[in-house]
Amino acid sequence: MPDATLNASYQAYRSYHLSRADEAFMPHPPVYVD
């Protein structure tokens, strides 16, 4: 997977959960399929 795609997915995840303190420290879920 291209780094740019992974970074975009991670940023989208972070921005979605940014205001949710209970979610902020949870493990990052899979965002891609090998």
PDB file of C-alpha atoms in Angstrom:
ATOM      1  CA  MET A   1       0.000   0.000   0.000  1.00  0.00           C
ATOM      2  CA  PRO A   2       1.355   3.462  -0.858  1.00  0.00           C
ATOM      3  CA  ASP A   3       2.392   5.468   2.191  1.00  0.00           C
ATOM      4  CA  ALA A   4       0.228   8.385   1.047  1.00  0.00           C
ATOM      5  CA  THR A   5      -2.885   6.201   1.073  1.00  0.00           C
ATOM      6  CA  LEU A   6      -2.076   4.813   4.509  1.00  0.00           C
ATOM      7  CA  ASN A   7      -1.423   8.313   5.833  1.00  0.00           C
ATOM      8  CA  ALA A   8      -4.710   9.603   4.400  1.00  0.00           C
ATOM      9  CA  SER A   9      -6.605   6.718   5.999  1.00  0.00           C
ATOM     10  CA  TYR A  10      -4.923   7.339   9.352  1.00  0.00           C
ATOM     11  CA  GLN A  11      -5.650  11.072   9.218  1.00  0.00           C
ATOM     12  CA  ALA A  12      -9.293  10.364   8.364  1.00  0.00           C
ATOM     13  CA  TYR A  13      -9.523   7.953  11.304  1.00  0.00           C
ATOM     14  CA  ARG A  14      -7.927  10.451  13.680  1.00  0.00           C
ATOM     15  CA  SER A  15     -10.139  13.339  12.596  1.00  0.00           C
ATOM     16  CA  TYR A  16     -13.242  11.140  12.945  1.00  0.00           C
ATOM     17  CA  HIS A  17     -12.357  10.131  16.504  1.00  0.00           C
ATOM     18  CA  LEU A  18     -10.533  13.272  17.611  1.00  0.00           C
ATOM     19  CA  SER A  19     -13.327  14.494  19.890  1.00  0.00           C
ATOM     20  CA  ARG A  20     -14.007  11.058  21.391  1.00  0.00           C
ATOM     21  CA  ALA A  21     -11.740  10.741  24.430  1.00  0.00           C
ATOM     22  CA  ASP A  22     -12.865   7.151  25.058  1.00  0.00           C
ATOM     23  CA  GLU A  23     -11.707   6.208  21.548  1.00  0.00           C
ATOM     24  CA  ALA A  24      -8.541   8.306  21.412  1.00  0.00           C
ATOM     25  CA  PHE A  25      -6.386   5.704  23.158  1.00  0.00           C
ATOM     26  CA  MET A  26      -7.810   2.586  21.556  1.00  0.00           C
ATOM     27  CA  PRO A  27      -5.667   0.528  19.163  1.00  0.00           C
ATOM     28  CA  HIS A  28      -5.895   1.602  15.547  1.00  0.00           C
ATOM     29  CA  PRO A  29      -8.203  -0.732  13.578  1.00  0.00           C
ATOM     30  CA  PRO A  30      -7.144  -2.278  10.263  1.00  0.00           C
ATOM     31  CA  VAL A  31      -7.670   0.200   7.429  1.00  0.00           C
ATOM     32  CA  TYR A  32      -6.375  -1.905   4.554  1.00  0.00           C
ATOM     33  CA  VAL A  33      -6.457  -5.441   3.174  1.00  0.00           C
ATOM     34  CA  ASP A  34      -3.239  -7.136   2.091  1.00  0.00           C
TER      35      ASP A  34
END
